[in-house]
Coordinates of C-alpha atoms and ligand atoms in Angstrom, one line a residue:
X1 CA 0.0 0.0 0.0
X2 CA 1.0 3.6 -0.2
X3 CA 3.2 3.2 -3.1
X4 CA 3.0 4.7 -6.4
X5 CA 2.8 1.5 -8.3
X6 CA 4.8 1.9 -12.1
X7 CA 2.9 0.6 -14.3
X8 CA 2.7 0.4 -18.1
X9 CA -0.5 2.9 -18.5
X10 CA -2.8 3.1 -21.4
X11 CA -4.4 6.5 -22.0
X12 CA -8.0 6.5 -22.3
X13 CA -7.5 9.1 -24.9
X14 CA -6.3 5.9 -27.0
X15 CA -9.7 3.4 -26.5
X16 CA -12.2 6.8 -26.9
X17 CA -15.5 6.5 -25.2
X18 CA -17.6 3.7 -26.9
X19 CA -13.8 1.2 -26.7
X20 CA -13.8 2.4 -22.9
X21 CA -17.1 1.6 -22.0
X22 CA -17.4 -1.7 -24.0
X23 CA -13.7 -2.6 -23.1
X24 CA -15.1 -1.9 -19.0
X25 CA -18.0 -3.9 -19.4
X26 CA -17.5 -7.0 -21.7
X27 CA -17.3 -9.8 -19.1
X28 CA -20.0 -8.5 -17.1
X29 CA -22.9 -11.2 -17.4
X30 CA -26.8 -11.0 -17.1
X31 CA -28.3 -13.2 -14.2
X32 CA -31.4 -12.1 -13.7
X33 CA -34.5 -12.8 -16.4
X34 CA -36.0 -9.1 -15.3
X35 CA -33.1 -7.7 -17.0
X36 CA -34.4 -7.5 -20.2
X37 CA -32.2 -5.3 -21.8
X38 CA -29.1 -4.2 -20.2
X39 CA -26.2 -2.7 -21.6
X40 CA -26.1 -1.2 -25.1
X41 CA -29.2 1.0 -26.2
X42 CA -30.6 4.4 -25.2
X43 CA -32.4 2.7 -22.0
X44 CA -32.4 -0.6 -20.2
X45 CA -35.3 -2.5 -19.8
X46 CA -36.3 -4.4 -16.6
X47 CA -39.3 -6.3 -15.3
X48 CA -40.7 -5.6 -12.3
X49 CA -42.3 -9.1 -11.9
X50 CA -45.0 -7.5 -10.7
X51 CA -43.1 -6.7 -7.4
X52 CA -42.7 -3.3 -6.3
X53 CA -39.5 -1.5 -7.7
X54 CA -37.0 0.3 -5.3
X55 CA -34.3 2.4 -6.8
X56 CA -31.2 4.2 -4.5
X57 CA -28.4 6.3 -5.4
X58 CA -25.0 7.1 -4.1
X59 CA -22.3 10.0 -5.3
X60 CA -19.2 9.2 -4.3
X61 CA -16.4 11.8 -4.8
X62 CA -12.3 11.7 -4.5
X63 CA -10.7 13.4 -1.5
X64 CA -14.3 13.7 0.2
X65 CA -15.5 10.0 0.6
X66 CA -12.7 8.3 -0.7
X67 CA -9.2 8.5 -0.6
X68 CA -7.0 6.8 -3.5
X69 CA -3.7 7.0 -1.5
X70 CA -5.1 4.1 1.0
X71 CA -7.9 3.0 -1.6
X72 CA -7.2 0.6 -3.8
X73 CA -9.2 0.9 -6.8
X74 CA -11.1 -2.7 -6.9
X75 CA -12.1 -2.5 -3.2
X76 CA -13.6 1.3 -4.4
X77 CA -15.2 -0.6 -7.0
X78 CA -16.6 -3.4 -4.6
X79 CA -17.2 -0.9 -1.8
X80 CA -19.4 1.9 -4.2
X81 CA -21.6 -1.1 -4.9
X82 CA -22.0 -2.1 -1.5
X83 CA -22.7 1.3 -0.1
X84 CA -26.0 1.7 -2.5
X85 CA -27.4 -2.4 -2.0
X86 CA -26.9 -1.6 1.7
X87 CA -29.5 0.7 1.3
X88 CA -31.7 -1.7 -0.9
X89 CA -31.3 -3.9 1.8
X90 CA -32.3 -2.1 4.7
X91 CA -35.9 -2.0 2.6
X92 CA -36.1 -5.2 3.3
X93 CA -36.0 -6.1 -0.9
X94 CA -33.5 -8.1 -2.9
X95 CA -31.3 -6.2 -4.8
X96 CA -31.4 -6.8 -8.7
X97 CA -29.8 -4.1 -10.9
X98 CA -26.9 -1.3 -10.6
X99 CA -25.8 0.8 -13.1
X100 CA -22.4 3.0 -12.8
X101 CA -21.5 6.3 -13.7
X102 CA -18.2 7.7 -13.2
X103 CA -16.5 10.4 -14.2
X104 CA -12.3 10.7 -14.5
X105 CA -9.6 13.0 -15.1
X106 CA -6.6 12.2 -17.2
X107 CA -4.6 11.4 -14.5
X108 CA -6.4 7.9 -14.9
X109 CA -5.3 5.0 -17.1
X110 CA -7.6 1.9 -18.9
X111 CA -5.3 0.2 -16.3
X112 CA -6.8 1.9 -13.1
X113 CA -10.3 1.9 -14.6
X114 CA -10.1 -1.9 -15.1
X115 CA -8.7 -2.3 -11.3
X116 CA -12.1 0.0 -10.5
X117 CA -14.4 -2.5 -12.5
X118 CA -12.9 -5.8 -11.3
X119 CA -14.4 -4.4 -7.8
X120 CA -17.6 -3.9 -9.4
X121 CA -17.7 -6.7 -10.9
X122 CA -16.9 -9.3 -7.7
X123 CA -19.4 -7.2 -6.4
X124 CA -22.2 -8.2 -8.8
X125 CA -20.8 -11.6 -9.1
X126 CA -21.2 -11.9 -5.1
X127 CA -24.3 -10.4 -4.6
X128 CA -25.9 -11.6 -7.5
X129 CA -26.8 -8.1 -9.3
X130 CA -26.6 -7.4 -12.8
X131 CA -24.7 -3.8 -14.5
X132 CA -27.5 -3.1 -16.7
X133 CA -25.9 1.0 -17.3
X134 CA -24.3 3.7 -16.7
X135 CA -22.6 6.9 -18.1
X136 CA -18.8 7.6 -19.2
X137 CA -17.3 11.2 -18.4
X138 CA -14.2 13.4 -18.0
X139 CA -13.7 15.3 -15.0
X140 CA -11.4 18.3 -14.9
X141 CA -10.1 17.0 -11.4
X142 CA -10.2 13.5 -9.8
X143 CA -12.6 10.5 -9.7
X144 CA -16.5 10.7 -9.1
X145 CA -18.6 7.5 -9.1
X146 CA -22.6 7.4 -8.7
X147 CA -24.4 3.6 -8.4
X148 CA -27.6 3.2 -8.6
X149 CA -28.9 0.4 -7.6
X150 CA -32.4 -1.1 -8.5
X151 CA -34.2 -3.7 -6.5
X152 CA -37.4 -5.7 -5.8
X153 CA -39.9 -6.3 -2.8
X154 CA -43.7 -7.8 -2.2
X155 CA -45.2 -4.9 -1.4
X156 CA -46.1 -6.5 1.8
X157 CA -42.6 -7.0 2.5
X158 CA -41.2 -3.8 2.1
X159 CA -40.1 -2.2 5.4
X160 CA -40.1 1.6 6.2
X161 CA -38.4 4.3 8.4
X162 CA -41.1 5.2 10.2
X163 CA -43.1 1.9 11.5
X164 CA -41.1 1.6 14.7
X165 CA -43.7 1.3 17.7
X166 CA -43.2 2.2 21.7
X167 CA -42.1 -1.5 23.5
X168 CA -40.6 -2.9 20.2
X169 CA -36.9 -4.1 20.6
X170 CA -34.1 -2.1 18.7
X171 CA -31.3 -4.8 17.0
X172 CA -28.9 -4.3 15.3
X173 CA -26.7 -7.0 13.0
X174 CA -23.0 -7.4 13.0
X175 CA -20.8 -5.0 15.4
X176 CA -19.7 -1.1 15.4
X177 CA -17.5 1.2 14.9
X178 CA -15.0 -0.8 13.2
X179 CA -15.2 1.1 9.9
X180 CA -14.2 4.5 11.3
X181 CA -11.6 2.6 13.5
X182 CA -10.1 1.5 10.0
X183 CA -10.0 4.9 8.7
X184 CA -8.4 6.1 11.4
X185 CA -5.5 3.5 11.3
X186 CA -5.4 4.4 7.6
X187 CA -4.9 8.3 8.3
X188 CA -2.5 7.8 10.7
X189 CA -0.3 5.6 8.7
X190 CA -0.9 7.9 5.5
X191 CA 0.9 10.4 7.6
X192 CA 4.0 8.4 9.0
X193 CA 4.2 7.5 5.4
X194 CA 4.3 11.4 4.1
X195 CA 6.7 11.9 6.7
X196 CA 9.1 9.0 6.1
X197 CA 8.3 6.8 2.6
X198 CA 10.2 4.1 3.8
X199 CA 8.2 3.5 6.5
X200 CA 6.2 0.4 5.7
X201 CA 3.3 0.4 8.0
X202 CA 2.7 -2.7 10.0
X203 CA -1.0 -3.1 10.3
X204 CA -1.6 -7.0 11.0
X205 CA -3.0 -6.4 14.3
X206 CA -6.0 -4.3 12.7
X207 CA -6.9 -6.5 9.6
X208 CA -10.5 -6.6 10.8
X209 CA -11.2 -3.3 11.2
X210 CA -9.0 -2.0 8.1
X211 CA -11.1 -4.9 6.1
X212 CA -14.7 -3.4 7.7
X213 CA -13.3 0.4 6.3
X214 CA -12.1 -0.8 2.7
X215 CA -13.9 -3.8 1.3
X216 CA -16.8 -3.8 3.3
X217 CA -20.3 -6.5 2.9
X218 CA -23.7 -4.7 2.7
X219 CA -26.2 -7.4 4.9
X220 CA -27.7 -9.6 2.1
X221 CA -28.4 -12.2 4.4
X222 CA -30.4 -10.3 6.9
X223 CA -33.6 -9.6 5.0
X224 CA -33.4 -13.4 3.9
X225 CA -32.5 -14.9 7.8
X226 CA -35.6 -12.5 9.3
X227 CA -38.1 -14.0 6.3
X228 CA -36.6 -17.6 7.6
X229 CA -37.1 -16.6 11.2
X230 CA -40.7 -14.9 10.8
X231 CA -39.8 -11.9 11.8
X232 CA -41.0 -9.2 10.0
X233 CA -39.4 -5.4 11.5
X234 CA -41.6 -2.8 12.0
X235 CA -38.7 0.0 10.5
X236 CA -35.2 -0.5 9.9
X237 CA -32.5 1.1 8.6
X238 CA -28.8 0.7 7.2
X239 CA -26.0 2.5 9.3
X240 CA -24.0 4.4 7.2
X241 CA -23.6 7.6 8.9
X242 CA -23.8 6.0 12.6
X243 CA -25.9 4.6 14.9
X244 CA -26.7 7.8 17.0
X245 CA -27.9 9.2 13.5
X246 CA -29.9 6.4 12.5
X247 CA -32.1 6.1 15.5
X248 CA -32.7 9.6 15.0
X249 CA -34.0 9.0 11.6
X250 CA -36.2 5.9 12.7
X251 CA -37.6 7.9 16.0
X252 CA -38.2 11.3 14.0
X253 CA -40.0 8.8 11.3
X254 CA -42.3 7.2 13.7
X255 CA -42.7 9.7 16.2
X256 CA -41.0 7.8 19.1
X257 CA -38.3 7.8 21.4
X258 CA -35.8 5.5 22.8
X259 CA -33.8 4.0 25.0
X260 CA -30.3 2.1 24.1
X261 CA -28.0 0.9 27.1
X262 CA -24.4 1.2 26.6
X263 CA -23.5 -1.8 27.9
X264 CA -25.5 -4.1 24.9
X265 CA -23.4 -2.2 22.4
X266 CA -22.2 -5.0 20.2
X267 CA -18.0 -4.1 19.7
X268 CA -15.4 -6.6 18.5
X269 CA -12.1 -6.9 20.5
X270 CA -10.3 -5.1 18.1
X271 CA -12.4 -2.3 18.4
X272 CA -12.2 -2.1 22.1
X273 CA -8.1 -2.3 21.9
X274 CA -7.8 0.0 19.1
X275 CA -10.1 2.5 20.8
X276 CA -7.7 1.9 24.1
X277 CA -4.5 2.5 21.8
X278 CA -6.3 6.0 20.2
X279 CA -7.9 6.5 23.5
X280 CA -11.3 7.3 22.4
X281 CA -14.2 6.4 23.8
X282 CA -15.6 2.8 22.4
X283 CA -19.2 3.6 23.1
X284 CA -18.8 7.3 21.5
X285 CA -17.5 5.0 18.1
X286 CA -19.8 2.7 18.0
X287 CA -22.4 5.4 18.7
X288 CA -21.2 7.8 15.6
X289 CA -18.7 5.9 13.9
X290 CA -20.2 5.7 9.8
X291 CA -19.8 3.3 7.4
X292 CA -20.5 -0.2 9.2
X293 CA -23.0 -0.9 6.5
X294 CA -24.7 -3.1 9.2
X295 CA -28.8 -2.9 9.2
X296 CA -30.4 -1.3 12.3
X297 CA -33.9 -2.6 12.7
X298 CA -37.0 -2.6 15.7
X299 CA -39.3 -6.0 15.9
X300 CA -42.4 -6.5 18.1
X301 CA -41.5 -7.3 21.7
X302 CA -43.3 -11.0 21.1
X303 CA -40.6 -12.1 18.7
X304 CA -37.6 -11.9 20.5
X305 CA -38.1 -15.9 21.1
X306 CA -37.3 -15.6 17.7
X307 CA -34.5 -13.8 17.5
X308 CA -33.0 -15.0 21.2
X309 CA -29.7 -16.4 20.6
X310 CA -28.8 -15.3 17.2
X311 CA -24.7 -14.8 16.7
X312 CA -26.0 -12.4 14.2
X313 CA -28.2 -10.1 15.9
X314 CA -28.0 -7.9 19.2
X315 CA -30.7 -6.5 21.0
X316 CA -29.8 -3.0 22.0
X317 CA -32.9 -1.0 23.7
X318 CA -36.4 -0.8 22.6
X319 CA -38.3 1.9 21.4
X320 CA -40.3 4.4 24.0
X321 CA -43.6 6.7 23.8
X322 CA -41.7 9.8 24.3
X323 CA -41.5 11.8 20.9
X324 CA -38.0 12.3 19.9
X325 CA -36.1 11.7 23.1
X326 CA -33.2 9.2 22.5
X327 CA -31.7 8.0 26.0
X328 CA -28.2 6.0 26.0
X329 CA -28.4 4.3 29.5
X330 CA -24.9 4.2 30.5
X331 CA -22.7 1.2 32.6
X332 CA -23.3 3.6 35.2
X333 CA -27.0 3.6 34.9
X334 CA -27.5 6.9 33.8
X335 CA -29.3 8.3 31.0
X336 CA -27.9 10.8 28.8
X337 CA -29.3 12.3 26.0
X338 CA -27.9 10.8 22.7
X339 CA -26.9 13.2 20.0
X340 CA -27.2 12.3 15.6
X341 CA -24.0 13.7 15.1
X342 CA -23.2 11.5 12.2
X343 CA -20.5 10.5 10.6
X344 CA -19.0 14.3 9.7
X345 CA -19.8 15.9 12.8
X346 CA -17.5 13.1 14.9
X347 CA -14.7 13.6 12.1
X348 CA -13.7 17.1 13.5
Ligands
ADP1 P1 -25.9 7.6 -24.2 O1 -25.3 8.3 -25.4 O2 -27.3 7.1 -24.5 O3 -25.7 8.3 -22.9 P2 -23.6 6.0 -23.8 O4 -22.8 6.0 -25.1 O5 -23.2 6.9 -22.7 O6 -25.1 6.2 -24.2 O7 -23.6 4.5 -23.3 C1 -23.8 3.4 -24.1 C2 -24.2 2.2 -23.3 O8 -23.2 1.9 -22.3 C3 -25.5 2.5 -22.5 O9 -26.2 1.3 -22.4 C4 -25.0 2.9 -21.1 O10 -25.9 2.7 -20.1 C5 -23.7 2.1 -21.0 N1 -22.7 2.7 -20.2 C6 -22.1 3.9 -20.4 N2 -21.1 4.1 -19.5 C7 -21.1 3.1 -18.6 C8 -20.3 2.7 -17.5 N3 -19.4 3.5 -17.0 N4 -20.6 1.5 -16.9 C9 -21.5 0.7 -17.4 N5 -22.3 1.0 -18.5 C10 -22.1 2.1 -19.1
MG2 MG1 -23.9 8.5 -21.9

């Protein structure tokens, strides 16, 4: 990492537009029946299936949500693709369709763009989407990508923002604050890098919580373990901008409150070391660290049987009558008022 790899670069100048995007996209392969037409005319064509449709986008942009000298291309590609099914996801639906725009400067070879692309496409491959799109531009400065990704739901299925209800449980899936933990590891070693090149940066005791902040895995298998388990949620969420901030968005939705106790915050142990080593605060991470891509969801009190148990689930409060007051319960049994500061807010 860190190194300005030499390599034998082919201008995009050479290939033109149509030879770029066909050359990007040839071994990309249609899975899905309801992709009628994908790449290749004015418009793609998909069937709905008669299923609902449910369509998210993302704009990603160099040197403000990514940051190519700790980035490797592929996991950019993998991870823009992640960021937008997350979000499919969280609606409970199956993801289907993405298509990808992205615009570059010249500073960018076929090489690199390829390196972007085999992200997308282990991406697709993995998560079973097809790249039925996109659009092909220049930039004056940097990299800007924008996914959009297309999915499907019974309308039945679907699960919104604003359903939560006073008594149901609040779970979440996976653990926190690993992500910004990663990114934190990765600034720091950027700069003992800038200061001495030679300095190869030994990172072996943080390869969980570099691998949550660079190739992260939006939760595909949530939506299809609740349907297993009979569960359906009454709202949920992905967190991408923090915890904190997503229970604002679910309690705001459905005119609630709640209350989350510190002490059921689920944290790996390199989280907990790493946040000793910085020394922050491992509840303030997991509370506003962003980017964990894990889905944040509140079920009816009588299924917790259901859930009980479950390595992939934590219960972490439940949801209260009072409008818009969001308690943490500390270890100390107090309750303080929890804050959405969100992702950028915590950064400065
Ligand atoms: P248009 O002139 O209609 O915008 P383009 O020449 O930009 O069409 O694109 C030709 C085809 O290639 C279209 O199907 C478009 O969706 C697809 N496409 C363009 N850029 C990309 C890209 N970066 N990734 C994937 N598909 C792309
Ligand atoms: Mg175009």
């Amino acid at each position: 990492m860190f190194e300005d790899k030499e390599q034998s670069k082919t201008s995009l100048e050479a290939l033109g537009e149509f030879g770029l995007i066909s050359h990007l996209t040839k071994h990309f392969e249609i899975k899905h029946k309801s992709t009628i037409k994908g790449i290749g005319d004015d418009c793609a064509v998909i069937s709905a299936e008669g299923k609902e449709l449910l369509v998210t986008t993302d704009l990603l942009i160099e040197g403000v949500h990514f940051d190519l000298s700790y980035m490797p291309l592929k996991h950019l590609g993998y991870k823009s693709v992640m960021v937008n099914l997350s979000d499919v996801y969280a609606m409970n639906a199956e993801a289907k369709q993405i298509t990808v725009s992205i615009a570059v400067s010249n500073r960018f070879s076929l090489e690199a763009l390829e390196e972007l692309y085999s992200g997308i496409q282990l991406a697709c491959h993995t998560y079973n989407v097809d790249l039925i799109g996109g659009d092909t531009t220049s930039s004056s400065k940097g990299m800007l990508i924008s996914i959009t990704a297309i999915g499907t739901a019974n309308k039945e299925d679907i699960v919104y923002r604003n359903g939560a209800k006073p008594t149901d449980l609040i779970v979440v899936s996976g653990d926190l604050g690993g992500a910004y933990l990663g990114l934190q590891v990765l600034e720091r070693e950027k700069q003992v890098f800038q200061v001495n090149p030679n300095n190869q940066p030994d990172l072996d005791s943080y390869t969980y919580i570099i691998e949550r902040q660079l190739k992260p895995e939006a939760r595909k298998d949530i939506p299809k373990l609740l349907k297993d388990l009979e569960v359906k949620p009454t709202a949920m969420i992905d967190i991408s901008d923090g915890l904190s901030s997503e229970l604002f968005h679910i309690c705001t939705g459905s005119k609630t409150g709640c209350k989350v106790y510190e002490t059921k915050l689920p944290l790996d142990p390199q989280v907990i070391s790493t946040c000793e080593e910085f020394n922050i605060d491992s509840t303030m991470v997991a509370l506003s660290g962003g980017e964990d891509y894990e889905l944040l969801f509140t079920i009816p009190i009588n299924d917790f049987e259901k859930i009980k148990g479950n390595p992939n689930l934590t219960v972490i409060g439940h949801i209260t009558e009072a409008s818009e007051v969001l308690k943490l319960i500390t270890r100390a049994d107090q309750e303080l008022d929890l804050k959405a500061q969100g992702w950028n807010a915590f950064k400065k």
